[in-house]
Coordinates of C-alpha atoms in Angstrom, one line a residue:
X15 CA 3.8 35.3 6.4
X16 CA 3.9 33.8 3.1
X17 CA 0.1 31.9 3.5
X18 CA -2.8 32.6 5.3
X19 CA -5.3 30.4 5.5
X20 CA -8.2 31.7 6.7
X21 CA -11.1 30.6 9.1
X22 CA -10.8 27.2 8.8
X23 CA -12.2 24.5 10.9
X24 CA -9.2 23.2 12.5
X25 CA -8.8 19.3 12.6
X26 CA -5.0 18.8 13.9
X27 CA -4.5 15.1 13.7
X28 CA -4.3 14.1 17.2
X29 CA -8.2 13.6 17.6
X30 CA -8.9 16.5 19.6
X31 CA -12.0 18.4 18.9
X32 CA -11.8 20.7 16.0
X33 CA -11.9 24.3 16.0
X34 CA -12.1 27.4 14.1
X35 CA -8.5 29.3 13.2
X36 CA -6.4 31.2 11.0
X37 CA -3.2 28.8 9.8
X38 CA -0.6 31.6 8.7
X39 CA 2.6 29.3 6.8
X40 CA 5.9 30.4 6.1
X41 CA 9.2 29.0 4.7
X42 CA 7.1 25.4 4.1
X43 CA 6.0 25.2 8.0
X44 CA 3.3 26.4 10.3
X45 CA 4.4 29.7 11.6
X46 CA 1.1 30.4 13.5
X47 CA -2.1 29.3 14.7
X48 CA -4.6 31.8 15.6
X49 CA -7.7 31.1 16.8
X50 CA -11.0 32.7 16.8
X51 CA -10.9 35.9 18.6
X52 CA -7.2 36.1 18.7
X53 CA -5.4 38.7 16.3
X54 CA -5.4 37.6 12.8
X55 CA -1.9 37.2 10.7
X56 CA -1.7 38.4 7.8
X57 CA 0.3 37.6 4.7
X58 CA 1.3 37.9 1.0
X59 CA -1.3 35.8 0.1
X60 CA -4.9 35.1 2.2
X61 CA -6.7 32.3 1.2
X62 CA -10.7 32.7 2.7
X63 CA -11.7 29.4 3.4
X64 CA -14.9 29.5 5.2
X65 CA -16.7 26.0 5.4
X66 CA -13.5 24.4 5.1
X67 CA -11.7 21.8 7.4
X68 CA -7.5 21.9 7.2
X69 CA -6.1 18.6 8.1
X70 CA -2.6 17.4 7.7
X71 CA -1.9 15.7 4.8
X72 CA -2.9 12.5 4.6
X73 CA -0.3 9.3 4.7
X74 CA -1.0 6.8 2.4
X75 CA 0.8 3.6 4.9
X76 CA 0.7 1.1 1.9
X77 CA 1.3 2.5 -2.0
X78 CA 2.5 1.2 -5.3
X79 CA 3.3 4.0 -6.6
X80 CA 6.9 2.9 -7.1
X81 CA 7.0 3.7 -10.9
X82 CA 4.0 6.2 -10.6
X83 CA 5.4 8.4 -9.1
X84 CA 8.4 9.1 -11.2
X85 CA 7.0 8.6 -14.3
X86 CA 3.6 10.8 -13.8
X87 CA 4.1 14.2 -12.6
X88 CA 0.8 15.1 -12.0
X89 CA 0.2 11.6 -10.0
X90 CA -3.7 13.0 -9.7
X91 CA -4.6 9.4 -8.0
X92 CA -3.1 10.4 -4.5
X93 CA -2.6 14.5 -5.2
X94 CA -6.1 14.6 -5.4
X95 CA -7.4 12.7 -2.4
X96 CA -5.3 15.0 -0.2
X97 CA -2.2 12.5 0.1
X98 CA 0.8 14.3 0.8
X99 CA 3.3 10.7 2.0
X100 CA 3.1 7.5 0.5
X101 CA 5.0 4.5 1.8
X102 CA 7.0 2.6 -0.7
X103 CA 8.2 -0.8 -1.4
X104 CA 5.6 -3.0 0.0
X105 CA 4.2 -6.3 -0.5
X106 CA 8.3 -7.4 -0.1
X107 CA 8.7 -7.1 -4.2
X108 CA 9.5 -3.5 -5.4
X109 CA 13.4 -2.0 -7.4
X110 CA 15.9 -1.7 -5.0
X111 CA 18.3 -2.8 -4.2
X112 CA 18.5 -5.1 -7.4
X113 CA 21.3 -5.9 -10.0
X114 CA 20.6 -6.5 -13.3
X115 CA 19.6 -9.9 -13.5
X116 CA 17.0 -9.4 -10.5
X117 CA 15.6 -6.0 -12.2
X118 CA 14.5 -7.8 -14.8
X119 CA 12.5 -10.7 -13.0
X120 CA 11.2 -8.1 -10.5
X121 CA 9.7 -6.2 -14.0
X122 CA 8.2 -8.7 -15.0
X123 CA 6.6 -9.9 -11.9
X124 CA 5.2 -7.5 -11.1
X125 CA 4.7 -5.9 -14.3
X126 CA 0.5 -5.9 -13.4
X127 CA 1.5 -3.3 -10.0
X128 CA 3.7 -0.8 -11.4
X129 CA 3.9 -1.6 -15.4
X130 CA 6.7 -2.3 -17.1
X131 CA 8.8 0.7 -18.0
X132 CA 12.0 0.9 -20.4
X133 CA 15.2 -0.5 -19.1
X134 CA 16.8 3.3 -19.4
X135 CA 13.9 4.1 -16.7
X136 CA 16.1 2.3 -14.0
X137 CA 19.1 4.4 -13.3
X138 CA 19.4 2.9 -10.1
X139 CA 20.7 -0.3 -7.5
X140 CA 20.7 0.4 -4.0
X141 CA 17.8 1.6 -2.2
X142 CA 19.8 5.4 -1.7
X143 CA 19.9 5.6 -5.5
X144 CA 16.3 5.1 -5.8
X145 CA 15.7 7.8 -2.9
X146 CA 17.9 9.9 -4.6
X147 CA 16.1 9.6 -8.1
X148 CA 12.9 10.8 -5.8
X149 CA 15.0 13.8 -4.7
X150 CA 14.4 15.1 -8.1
X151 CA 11.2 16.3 -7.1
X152 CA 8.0 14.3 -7.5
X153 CA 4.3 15.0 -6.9
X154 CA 3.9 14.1 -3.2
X155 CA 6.6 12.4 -0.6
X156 CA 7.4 9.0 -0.4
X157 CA 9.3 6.9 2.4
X158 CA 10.8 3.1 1.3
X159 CA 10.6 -0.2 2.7
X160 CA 13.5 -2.5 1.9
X161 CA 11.9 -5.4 0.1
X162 CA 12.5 -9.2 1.5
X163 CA 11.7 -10.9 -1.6
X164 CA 13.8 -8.5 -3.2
X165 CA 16.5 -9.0 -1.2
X166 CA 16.0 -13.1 -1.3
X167 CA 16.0 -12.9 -5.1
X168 CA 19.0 -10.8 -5.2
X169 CA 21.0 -13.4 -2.8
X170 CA 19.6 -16.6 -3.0
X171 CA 17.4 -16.5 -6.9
X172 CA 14.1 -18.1 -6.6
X173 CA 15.3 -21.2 -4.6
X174 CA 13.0 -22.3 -2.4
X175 CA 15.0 -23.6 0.3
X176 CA 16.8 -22.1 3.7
X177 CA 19.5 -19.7 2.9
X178 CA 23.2 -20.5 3.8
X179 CA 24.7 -18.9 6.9
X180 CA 26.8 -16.9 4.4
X181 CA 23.8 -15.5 2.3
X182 CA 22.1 -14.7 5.2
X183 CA 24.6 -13.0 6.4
X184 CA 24.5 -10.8 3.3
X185 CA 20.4 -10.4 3.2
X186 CA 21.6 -9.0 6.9
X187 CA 23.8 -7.0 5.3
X188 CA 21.8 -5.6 2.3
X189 CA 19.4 -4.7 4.5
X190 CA 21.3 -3.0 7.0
X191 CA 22.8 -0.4 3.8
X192 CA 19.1 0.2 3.1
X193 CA 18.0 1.1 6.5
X194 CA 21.1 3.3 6.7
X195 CA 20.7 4.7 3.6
X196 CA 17.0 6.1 4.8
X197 CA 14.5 3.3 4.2
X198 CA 12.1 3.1 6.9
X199 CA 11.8 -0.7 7.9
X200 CA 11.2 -3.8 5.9
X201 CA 8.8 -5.4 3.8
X202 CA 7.5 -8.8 3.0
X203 CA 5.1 -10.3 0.8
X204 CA 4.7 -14.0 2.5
X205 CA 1.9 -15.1 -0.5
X206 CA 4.7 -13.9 -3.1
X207 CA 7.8 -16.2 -4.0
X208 CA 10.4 -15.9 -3.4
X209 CA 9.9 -14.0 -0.7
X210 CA 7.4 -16.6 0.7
X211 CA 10.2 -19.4 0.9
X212 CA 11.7 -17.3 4.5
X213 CA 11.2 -19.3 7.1
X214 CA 10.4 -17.7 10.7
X215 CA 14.0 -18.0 11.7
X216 CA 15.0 -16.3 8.6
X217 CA 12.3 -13.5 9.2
X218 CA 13.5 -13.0 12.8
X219 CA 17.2 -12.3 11.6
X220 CA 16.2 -9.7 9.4
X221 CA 13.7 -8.1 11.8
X222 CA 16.6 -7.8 14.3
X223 CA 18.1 -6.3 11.8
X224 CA 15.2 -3.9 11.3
X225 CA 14.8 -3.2 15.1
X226 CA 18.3 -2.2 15.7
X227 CA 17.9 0.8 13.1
X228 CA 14.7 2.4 14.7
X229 CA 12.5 0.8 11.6
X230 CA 9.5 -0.9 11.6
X231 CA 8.7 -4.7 10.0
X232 CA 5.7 -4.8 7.7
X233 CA 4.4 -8.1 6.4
X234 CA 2.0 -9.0 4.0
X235 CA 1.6 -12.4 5.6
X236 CA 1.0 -15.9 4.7
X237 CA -2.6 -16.0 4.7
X238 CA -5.5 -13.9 4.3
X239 CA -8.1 -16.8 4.0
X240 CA -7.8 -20.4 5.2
X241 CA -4.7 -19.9 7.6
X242 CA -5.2 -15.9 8.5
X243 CA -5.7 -16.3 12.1
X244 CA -2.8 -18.3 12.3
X245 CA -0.9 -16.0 9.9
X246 CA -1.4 -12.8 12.3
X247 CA -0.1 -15.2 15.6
X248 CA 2.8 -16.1 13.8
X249 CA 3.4 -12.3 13.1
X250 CA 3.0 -11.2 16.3
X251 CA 5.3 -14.2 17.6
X252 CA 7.7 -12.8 15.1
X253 CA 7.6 -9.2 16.7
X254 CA 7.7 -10.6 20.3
X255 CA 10.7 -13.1 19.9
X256 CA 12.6 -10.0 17.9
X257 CA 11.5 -6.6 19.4
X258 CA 11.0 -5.6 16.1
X259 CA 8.1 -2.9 16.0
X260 CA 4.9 -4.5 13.8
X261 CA 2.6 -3.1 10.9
X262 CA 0.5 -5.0 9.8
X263 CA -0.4 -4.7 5.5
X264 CA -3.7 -4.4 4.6
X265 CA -4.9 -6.3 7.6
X266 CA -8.6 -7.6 7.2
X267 CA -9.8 -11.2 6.9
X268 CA -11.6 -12.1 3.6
X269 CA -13.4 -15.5 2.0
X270 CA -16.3 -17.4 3.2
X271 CA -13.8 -18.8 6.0
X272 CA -13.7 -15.3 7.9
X273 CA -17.3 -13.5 7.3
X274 CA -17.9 -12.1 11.1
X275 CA -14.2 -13.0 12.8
X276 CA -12.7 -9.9 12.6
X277 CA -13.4 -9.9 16.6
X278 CA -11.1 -12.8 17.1
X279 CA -8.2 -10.4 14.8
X280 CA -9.1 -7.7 17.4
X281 CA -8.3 -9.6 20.6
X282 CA -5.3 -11.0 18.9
X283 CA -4.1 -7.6 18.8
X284 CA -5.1 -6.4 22.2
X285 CA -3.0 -9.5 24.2
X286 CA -0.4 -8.3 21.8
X287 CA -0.3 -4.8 22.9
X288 CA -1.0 -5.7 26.6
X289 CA 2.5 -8.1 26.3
X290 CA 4.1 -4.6 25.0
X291 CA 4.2 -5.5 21.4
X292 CA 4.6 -2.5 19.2
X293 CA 2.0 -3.0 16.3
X294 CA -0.3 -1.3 14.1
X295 CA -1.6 -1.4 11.3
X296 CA -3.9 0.1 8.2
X297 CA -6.3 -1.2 5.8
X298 CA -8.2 0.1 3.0
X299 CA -12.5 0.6 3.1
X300 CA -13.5 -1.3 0.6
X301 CA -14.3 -5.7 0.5
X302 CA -12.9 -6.4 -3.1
X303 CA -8.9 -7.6 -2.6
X304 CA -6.7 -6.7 -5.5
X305 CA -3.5 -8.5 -6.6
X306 CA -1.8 -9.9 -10.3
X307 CA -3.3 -13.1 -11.5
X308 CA -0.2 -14.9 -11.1
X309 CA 0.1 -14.2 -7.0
X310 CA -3.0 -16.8 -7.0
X311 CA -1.0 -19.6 -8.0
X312 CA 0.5 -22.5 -6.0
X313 CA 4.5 -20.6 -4.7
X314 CA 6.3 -24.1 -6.2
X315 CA 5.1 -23.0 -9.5
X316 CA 6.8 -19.6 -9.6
X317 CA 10.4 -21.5 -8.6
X318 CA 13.3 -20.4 -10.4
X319 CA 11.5 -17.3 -11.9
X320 CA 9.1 -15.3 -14.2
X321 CA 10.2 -17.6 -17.3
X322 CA 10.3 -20.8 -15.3
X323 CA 6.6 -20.5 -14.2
X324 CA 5.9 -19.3 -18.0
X325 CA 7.1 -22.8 -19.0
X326 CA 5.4 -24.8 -16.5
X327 CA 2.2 -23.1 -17.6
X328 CA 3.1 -23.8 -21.3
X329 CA 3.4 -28.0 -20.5
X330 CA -0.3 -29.8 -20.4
X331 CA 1.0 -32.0 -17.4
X332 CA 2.3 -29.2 -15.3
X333 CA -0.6 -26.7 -16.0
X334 CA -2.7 -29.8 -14.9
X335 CA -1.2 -29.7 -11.5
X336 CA -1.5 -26.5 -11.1
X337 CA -4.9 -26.0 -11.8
X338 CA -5.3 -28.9 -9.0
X339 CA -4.0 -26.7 -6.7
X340 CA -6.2 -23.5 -7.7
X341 CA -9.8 -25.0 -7.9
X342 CA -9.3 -28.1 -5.6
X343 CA -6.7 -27.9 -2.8
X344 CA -6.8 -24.6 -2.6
X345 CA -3.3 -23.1 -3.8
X346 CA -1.1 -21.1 -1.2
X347 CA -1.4 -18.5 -3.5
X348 CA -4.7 -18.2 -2.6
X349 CA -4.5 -18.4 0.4
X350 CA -5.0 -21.9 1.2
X351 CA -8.9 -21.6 -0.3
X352 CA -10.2 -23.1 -3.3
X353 CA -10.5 -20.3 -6.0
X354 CA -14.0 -19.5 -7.1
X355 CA -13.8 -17.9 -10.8
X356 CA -17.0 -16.1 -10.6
X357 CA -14.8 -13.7 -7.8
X358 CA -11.7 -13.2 -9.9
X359 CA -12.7 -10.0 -12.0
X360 CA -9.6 -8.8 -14.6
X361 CA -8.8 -5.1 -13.6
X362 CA -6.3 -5.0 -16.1
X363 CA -3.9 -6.4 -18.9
X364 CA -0.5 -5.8 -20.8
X365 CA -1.5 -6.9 -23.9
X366 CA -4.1 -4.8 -25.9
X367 CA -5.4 -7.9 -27.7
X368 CA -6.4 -9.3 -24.4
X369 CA -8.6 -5.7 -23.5
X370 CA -11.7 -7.0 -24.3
X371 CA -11.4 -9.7 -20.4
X372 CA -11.0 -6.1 -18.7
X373 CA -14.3 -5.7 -16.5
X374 CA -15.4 -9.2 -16.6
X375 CA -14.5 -12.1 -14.1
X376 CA -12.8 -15.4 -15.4
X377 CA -16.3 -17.5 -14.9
X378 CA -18.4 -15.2 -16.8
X379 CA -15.9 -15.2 -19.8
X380 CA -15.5 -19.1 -19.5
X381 CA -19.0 -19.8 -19.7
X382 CA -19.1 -16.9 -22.9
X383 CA -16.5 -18.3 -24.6
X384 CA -17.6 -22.5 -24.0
X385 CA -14.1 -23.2 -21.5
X386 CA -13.3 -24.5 -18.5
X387 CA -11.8 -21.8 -16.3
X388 CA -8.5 -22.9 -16.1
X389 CA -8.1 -22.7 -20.2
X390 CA -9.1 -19.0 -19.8
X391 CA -6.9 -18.4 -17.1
X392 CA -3.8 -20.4 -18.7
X393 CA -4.6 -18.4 -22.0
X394 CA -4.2 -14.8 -20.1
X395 CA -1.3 -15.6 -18.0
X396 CA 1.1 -17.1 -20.5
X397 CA -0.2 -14.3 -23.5
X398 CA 0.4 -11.5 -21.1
X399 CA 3.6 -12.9 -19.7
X400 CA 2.1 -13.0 -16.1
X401 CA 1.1 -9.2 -16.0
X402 CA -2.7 -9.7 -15.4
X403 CA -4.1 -7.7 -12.9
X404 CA -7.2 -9.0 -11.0
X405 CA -9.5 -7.7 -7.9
X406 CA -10.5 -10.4 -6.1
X407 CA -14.3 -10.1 -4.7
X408 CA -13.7 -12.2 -1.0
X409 CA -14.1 -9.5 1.4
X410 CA -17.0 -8.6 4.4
X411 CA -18.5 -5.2 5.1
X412 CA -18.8 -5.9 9.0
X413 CA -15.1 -7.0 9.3
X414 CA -14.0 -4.0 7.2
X415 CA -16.0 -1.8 9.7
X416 CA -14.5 -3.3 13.0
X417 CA -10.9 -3.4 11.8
X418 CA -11.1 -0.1 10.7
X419 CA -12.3 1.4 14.6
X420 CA -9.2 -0.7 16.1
X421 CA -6.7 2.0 18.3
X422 CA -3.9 1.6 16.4
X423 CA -5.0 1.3 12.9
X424 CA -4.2 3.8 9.9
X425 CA -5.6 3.7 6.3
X426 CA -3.2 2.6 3.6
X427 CA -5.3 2.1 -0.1
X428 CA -2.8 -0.7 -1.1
X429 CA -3.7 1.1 -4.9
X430 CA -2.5 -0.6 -7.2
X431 CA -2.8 2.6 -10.4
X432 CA -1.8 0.3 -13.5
X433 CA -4.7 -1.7 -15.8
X434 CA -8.0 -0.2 -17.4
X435 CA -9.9 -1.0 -14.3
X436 CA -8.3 -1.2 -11.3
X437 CA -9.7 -1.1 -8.0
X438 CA -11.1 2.2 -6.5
X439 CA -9.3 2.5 -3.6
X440 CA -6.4 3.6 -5.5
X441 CA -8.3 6.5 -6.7
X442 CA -10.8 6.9 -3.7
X443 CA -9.5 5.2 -0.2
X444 CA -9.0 8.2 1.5
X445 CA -12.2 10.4 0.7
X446 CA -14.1 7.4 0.9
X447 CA -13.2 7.2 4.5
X448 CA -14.5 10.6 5.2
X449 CA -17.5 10.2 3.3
X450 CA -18.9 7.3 3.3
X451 CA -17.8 5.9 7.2
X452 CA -17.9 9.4 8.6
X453 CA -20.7 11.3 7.2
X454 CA -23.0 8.7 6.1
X455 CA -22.1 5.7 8.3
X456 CA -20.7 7.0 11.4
X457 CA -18.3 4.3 11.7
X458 CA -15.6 7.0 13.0
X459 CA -16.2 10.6 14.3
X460 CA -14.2 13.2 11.9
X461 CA -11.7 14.2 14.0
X462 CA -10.7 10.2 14.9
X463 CA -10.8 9.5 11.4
X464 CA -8.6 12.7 10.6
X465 CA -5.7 10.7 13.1
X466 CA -6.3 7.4 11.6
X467 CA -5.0 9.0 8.4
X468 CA -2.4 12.0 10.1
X469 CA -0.9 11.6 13.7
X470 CA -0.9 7.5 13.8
X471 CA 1.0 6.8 11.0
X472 CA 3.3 9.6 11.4
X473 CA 4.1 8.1 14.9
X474 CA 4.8 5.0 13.4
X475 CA 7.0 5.9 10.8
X476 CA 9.0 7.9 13.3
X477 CA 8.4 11.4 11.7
X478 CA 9.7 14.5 14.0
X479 CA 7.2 17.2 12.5
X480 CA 4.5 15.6 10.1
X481 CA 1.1 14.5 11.1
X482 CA -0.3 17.0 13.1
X483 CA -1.1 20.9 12.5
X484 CA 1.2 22.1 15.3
X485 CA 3.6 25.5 14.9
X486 CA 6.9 25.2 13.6
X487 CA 5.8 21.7 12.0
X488 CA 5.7 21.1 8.3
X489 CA 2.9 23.0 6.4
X490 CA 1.9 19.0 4.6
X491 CA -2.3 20.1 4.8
X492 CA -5.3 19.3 3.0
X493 CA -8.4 21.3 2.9
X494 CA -11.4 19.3 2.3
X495 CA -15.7 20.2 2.9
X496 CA -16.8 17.7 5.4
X497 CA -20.4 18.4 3.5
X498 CA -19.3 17.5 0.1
X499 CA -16.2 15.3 -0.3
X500 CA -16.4 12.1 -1.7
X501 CA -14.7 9.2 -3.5
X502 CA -15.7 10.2 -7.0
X503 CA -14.3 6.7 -8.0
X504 CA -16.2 3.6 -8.5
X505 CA -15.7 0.1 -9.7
X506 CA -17.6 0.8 -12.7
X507 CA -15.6 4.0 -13.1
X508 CA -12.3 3.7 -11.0
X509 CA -10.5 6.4 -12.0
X510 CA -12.9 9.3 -11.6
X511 CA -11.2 11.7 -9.0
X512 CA -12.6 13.0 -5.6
X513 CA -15.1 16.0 -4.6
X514 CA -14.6 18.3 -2.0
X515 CA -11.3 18.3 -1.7
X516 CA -10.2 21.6 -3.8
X517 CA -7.0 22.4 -1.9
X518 CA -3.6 20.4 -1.1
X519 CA -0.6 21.4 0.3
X520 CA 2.9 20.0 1.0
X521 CA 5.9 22.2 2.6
X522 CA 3.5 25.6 2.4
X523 CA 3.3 25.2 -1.4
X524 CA 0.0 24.4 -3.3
X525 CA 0.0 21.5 -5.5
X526 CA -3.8 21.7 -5.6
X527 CA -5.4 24.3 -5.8
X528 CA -9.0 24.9 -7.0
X529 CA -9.6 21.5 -7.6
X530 CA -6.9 21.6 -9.9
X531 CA -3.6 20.2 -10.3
X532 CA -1.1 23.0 -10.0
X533 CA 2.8 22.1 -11.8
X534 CA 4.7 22.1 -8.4
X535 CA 6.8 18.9 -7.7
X536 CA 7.0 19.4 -3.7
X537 CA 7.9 15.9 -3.0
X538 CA 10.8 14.2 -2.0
X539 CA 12.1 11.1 -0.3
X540 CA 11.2 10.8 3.4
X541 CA 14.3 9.1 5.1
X542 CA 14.3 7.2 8.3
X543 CA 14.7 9.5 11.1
X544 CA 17.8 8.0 13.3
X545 CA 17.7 6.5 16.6
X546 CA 18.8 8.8 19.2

């Protein structure tokens, strides 16, 4: 054997109880599982780990690490949290496919996600030229959604109106070369323009699309807050009337509207599944949302583009109506509620001139600096050409902790890696699970937490031989202390990396290893598995 790892406490990913075994690993998969009392492998190299639990890796079902990941080898957000697959392209805005008008209005949009990066960066169009650039070798493995807003922008600009037959027909298209070329379903970001301007009928073409290849459909829908009950039935409609399987993004229900009705989401879900709809879906463990400051404003603003919404904000009489929609009829942006200032906190900014509003929320610095809100906020977004990042403090503990036991739910940190500040979860979702609402909360048991994170979304992304410790699988496994580990980040200090988590593998070879980030690049692009 090439590994052995030694006397751990088994945790395989399907929920089963855990038990105590020798993992021996060769040629990147599990060769062997020996348990106690059983003759032991041996190898070139034994590893004792006594007082350890091996886990698969863990999947991280909703990333932005689109840019991160190629332009940071070490990527010590998600190598360290034991993260061995993140899924791509979410939120229906992400690089491919894109020509080179769109690339540039997708970089600048959402320039407070991913950054900005040089134009030489993007030596790529179609979504198999970005999975190719992966190929190169990156720090962990990555599958790709095709983006809808993407693809809208690409065929119909920033219009807000029903597509033609013919350009639907191409968005059809499009998407079908990205689902052949290996992407594993379909985004869409349904607060975003111009993603947000699909109708249903528009949504249920491409989803049939998305069906017919094996993939999966995964909205960011059109409300979290005023409209969110509504926004998950007209989802689940969606998946019905298309047979499209359904994952649901970041699925939780925040602002004063929702406190206590996560039991209503819950139901929802279980009539769904009864009727034979295939959904799921993940969410992260914290309350705080996270998006740019620009996704909070009213969708007919952003028509046209990036420098059309610039130019709106820069006219007195357009800003005026804008802020209307924001602080008085609540902007669809923000999901149909009325934005309170004191909740928007700046995570993160473009501009270095504008690093002293990182940390602070938009009503604190208004009342600092003598201005109404909106000033402040108009100030930020046209100075940093819209790349603002914000977390947004609207959530509630007790709907975070019922989602989070749901049967079909997986954990997805939605981390977004770029600003001073950003939120924790993109440094601490997944070790924050297995702390805090394992071992200190007993919200979930180890080993169901362990298949939130491993087997469940494995299943759902379709994937052969991932997501469980199983012989002849792949050898994707972290090794963590249930005693010890911890999210080491916080929202004072966000980027402060994990405890107890000193090993990490993916295909048998170490990329962490002593608590330290080794130099091996064992990731590549994860491509749709075919439908037999």
């Amino acid at each position: 054997m090439d590994t052995v790892l030694r006397d751990v406490q088994l945790i395989d990913g399907t929920g089963a109880p855990s038990y105590r075994a020798d993992l021996a690993l060769s040629d990147g998969r599990i060769a062997r599982i020996a348990r106690e009392g059983t003759p032991r492998p041996s190898g070139r190299r034994t590893l004792d780990a006594h007082g350890l639990a091996a886990a698969p890796g863990f999947v991280d079902m909703h990333a932005h690490s689109d840019l991160a990941l190629l332009r940071d080898p070490e990527h010590l957000a998600k190598v360290a949290q034991g993260v061995t697959l993140e899924v791509l392209g979410q939120d229906g805005l992400s690089y491919a496919p894109v020509n080179d008008r769109t690339l540039s209005d997708i970089r600048t949009q959402i320039a407070g996600w991913n950054g900005v990066g040089a134009p030489s960066d993007f030596n790529w169009r179609t979504v198999g030229e970005y999975l190719n650039f992966l190929d190169r070798g990156i720090a962990v493995n990555a599958a790709y959604l095709v983006p809808q807003g993407t693809l809208r922008m690409l065929v119909t600009g920033w219009d807000n109106r029903p597509p033609t037959p013919a350009e639907l027909t191409t968005m059809r298209e499009l998407l079908a070369q990205g689902l052949g070329e290996g992407a594993v379903g379909m985004s869409s970001g349904l607060t975003y323009p111009p993603g947000m301007y699909a109708d249903d009928t528009e949504l249920a073409e491409l989803c049939r699309v998305v069906a017919h290849y094996g993939g999966y459909y995964c909205p960011h829908h059109r409300s979290y807050g005023a409209g969110a009950l509504r926004a998950y039935r007209e989802m689940l409609a969606l998946a019905r009337e298309s047979g499209c399987a359904l994952h649901l993004a970041h699925a939780t229900l925040n602002f004063p509207e929702n406190r206590g009705r996560a039991p209503e989401l819950l139901e929802l879900l279980d009539r769904a599944l009864a009727a034979g709809v295939d959904v799921t879906l993940d969410s992260y463990p914290y309350t705080p949302g996270s998006t740019t400051l620009a996704a909070l404003l009213p969708s007919w603003a952003a028509e046209g583009g990036p420098q059309a919404l610039l130019a709106r904000l820069r006219d007195p009489g357009t800003a005026e109506r804008i802020r209307h929609a924001l602080e008085v009829s609540g902007a669809d942006g923000c999901h149909g509620v009325p934005v309170d200032w004191d909740t928007v906190e700046v995570s993160g900014v473009r501009a270095p001139a504008l690093s002293g509003w990182v940390g602070r929320t938009v009503g604190a610095m208004a009342r600092e600096r003598g201005r109404r809100p909106w000033e402040c906020v108009r100030h930020l977004l046209i100075e940093d050409r819209l790349a603002t990042a914000v977390l947004q403090h609207v959530g509630h503990e007790e709907n975070v902790r019922m989602i989070m036991r749901h049967r079909t739910h997986t954990g997805g940190s939605d981390g977004i890696l770029e600003g001073a500040k950003p939120h924790p979860r993109a440094y601490g979702t997944f070790p924050h699970y297995l702390g805090r609402y394992v071992r200190e909360l007993g919200v979930l048991s180890l080993e169901e937490c362990v298949a939130h994170l491993t087997s469940r979304p494995a299943a759902r992304l379709r994937l052969p031989d991932r997501g469980v410790i199983r012989e002849g699988w792949r050898a994707d496994l972290v090794l963590f202390d249930p005693a010890t580990v911890a999210a080491g980040a916080t929202f004072q200090d966000p980027k402060r990396l994990p405890t107890g988590i000193p090993y990490v593998l993916i295909d048998g070879r170490f990329v962490m290893e002593d608590g330290r980030r080794t130099s091996v690049l064992a990731g590549r692009s994860v491509r749709r598995t075919p439908v037999r």
